[in-house]
mmCIF file of C-alpha atoms in Angstrom:
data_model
loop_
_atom_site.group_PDB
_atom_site.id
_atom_site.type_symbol
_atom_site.label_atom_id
_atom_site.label_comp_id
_atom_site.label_asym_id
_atom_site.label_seq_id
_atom_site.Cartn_x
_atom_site.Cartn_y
_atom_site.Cartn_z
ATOM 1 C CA UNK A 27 58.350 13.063 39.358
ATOM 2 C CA UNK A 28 58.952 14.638 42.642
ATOM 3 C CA UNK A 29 60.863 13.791 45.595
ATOM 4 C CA UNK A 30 61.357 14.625 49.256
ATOM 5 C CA UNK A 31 64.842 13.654 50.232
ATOM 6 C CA UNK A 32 64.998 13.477 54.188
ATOM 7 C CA UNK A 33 68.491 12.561 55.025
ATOM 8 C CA UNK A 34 68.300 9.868 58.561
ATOM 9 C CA UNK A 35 69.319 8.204 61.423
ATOM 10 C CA UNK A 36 66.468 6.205 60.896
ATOM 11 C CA UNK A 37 63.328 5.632 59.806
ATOM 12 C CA UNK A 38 60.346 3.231 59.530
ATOM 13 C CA UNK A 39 57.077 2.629 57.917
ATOM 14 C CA UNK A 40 54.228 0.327 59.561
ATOM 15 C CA UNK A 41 50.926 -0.113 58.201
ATOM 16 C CA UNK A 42 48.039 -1.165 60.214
ATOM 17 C CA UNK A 43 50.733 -1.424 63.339
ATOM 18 C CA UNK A 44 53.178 -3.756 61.531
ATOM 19 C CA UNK A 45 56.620 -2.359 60.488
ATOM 20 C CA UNK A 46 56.865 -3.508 56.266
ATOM 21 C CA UNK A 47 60.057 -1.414 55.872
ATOM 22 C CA UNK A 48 62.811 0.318 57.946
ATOM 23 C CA UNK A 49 66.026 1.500 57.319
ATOM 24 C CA UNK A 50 69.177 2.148 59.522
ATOM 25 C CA UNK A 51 71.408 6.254 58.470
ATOM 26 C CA UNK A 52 70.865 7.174 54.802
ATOM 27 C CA UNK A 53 67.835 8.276 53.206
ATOM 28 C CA UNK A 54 64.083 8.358 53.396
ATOM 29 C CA UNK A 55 62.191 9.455 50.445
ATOM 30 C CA UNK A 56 58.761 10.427 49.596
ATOM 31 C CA UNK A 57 57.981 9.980 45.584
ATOM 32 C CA UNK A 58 55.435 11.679 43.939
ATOM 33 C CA UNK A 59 54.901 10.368 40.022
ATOM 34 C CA UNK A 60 52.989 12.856 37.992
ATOM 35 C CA UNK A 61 50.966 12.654 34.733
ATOM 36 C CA UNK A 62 53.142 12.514 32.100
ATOM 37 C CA UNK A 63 56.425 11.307 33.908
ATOM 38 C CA UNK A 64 58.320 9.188 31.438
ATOM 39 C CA UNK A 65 62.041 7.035 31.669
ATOM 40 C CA UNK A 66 63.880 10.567 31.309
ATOM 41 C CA UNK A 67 62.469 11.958 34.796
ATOM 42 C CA UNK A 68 62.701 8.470 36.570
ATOM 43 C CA UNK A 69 66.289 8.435 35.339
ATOM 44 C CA UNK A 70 66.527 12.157 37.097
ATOM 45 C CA UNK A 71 65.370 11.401 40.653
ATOM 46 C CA UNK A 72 67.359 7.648 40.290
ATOM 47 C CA UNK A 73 70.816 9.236 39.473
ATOM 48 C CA UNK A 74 70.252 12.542 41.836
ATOM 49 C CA UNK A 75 68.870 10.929 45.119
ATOM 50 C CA UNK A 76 71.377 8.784 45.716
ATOM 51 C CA UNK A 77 74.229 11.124 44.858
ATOM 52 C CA UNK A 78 73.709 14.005 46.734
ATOM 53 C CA UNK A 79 76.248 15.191 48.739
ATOM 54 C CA UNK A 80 74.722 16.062 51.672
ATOM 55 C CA UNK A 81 76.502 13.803 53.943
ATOM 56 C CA UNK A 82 78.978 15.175 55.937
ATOM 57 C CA UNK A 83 82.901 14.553 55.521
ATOM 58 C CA UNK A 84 85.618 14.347 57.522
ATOM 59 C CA UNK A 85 85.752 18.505 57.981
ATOM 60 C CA UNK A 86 82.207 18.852 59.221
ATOM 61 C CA UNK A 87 81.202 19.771 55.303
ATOM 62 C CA UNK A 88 78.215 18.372 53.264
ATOM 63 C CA UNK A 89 80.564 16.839 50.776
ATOM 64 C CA UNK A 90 79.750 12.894 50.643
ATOM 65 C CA UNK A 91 76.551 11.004 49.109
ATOM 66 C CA UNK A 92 74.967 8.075 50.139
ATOM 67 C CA UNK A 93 77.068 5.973 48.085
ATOM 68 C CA UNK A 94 80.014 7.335 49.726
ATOM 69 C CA UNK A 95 78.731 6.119 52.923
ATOM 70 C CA UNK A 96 77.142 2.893 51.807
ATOM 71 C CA UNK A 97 73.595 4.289 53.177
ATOM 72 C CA UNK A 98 70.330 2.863 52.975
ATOM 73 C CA UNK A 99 66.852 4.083 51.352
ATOM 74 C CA UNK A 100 63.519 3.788 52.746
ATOM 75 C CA UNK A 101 60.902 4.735 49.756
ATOM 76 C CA UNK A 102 57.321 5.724 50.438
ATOM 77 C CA UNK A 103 55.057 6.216 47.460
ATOM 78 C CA UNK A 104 53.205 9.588 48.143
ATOM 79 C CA UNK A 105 50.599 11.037 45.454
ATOM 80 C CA UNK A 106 50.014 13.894 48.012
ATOM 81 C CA UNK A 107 53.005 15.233 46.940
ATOM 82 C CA UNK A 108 51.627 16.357 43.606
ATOM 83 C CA UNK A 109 48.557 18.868 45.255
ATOM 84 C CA UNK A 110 47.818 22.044 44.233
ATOM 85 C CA UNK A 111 46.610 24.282 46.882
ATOM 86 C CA UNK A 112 46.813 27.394 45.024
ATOM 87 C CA UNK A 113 43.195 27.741 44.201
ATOM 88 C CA UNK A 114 41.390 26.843 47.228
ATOM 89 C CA UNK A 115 41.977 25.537 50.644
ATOM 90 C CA UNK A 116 41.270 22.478 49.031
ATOM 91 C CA UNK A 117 43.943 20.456 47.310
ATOM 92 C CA UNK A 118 43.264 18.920 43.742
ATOM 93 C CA UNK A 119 45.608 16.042 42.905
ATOM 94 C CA UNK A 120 44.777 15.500 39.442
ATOM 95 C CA UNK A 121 48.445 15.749 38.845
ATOM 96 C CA UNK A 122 48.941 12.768 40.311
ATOM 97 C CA UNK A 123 49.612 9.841 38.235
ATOM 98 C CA UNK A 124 47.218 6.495 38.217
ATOM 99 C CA UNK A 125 47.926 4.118 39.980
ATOM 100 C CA UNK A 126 48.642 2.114 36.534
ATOM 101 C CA UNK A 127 50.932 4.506 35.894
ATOM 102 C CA UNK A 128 52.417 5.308 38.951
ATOM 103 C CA UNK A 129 53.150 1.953 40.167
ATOM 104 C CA UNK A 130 55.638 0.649 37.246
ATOM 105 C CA UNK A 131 57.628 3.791 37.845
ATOM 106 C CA UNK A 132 57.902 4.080 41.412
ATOM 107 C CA UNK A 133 59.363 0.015 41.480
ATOM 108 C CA UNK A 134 61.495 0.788 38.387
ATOM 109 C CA UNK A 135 62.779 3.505 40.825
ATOM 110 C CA UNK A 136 63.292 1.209 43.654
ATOM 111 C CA UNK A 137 64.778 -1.259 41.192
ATOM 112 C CA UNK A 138 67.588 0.943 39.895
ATOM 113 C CA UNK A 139 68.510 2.116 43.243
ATOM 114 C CA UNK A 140 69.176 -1.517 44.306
ATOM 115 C CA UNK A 141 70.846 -2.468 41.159
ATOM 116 C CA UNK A 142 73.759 0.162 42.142
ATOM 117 C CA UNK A 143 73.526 -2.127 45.430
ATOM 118 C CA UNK A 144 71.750 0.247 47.804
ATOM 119 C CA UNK A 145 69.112 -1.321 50.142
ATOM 120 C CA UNK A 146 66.485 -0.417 50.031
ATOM 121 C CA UNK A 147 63.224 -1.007 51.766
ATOM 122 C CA UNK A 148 59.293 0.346 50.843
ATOM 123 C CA UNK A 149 56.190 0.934 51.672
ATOM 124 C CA UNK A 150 52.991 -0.531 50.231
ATOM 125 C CA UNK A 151 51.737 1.658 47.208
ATOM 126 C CA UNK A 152 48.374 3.483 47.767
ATOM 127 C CA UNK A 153 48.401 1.737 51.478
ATOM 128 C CA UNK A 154 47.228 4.018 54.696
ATOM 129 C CA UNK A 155 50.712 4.072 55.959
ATOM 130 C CA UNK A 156 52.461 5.541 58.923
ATOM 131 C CA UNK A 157 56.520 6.860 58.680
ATOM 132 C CA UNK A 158 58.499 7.236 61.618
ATOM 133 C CA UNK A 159 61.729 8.895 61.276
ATOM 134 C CA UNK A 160 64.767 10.807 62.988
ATOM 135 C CA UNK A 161 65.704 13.355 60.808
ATOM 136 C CA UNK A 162 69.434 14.439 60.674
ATOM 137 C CA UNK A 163 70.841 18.040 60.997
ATOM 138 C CA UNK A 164 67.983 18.175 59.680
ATOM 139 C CA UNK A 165 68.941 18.105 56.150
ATOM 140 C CA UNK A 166 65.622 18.069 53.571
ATOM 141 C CA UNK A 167 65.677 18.401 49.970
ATOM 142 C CA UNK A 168 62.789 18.992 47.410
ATOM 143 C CA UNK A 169 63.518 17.408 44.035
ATOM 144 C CA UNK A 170 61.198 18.103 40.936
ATOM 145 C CA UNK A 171 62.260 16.166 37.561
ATOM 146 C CA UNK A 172 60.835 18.674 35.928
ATOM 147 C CA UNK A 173 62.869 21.223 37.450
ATOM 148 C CA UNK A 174 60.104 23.278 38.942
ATOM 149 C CA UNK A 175 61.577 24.248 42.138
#
């Protein structure tokens, strides 16, 4: 499972020109679930995501997560983020999970995140969406479960 972790102001995501999610300073996050992602690498992005510290603390330093600030989480479902443009100027996503796969994880995901009483809003899954957002510092972190990068 991979993850883009864009730490906010704000951010929204509208599909067909209506806003379905937003969320106020926290977190937006892109999720990418790959073939083969199981409980043990949804457990990975659910407990690291939300506790990064890359908040900033009373000194100016990146020391608090966004449980320490009681942030919010906008999550956007995003096969794209499992390409592979190394052979070709091309991408192949055959990485990318099924929907049938990919779907069950990526609302488990959402589900644990609000069961440690985060809100958290979403996209639609496989929708042509657009994402607004106002990236802050900015501060953007690329998550693998696998630990690839």
């Amino acid at each position: 499972m991979r993850a883009v972790v864009q730490r906010v102001k704000e951010s929204s995501v509208a599909i067909e020109g209506q806003v379905v999610g937003r969320s106020a300073q926290g977190l937006m996050v892109l999720i990418g679930v790959e073939v083969g992602d199981t409980e043990k690498d949804l457990s990975y992005i659910a407990d690291k995501v939300p506790n990064l510290r890359i908040f900033e603390d009373e000194a100016g330093k990146m020391n608090r997560s966004l449980l320490d600030i009681g942030g919010q989480i906008l999550a956007i479902s995003q096969f794209t983020l499992l390409g592979d443009a190394r052979g070709g100027r091309r991408p192949s996503f055959t990485a990318a999970a099924r929907p049938d796969t990919a779907v069950p994880l990526y609302e488990a995901l959402v589900e644990k995140w609000r069961s440690l009483g985060i809100h958290v809003e979403t996209g639609e899954f496989g929708a042509d969406m657009q994402v607004s957002l106002i990236n802050d510092g900015p501060v953007t972190i690329l998550l693998d479960s696998r630990r690839l990068f």
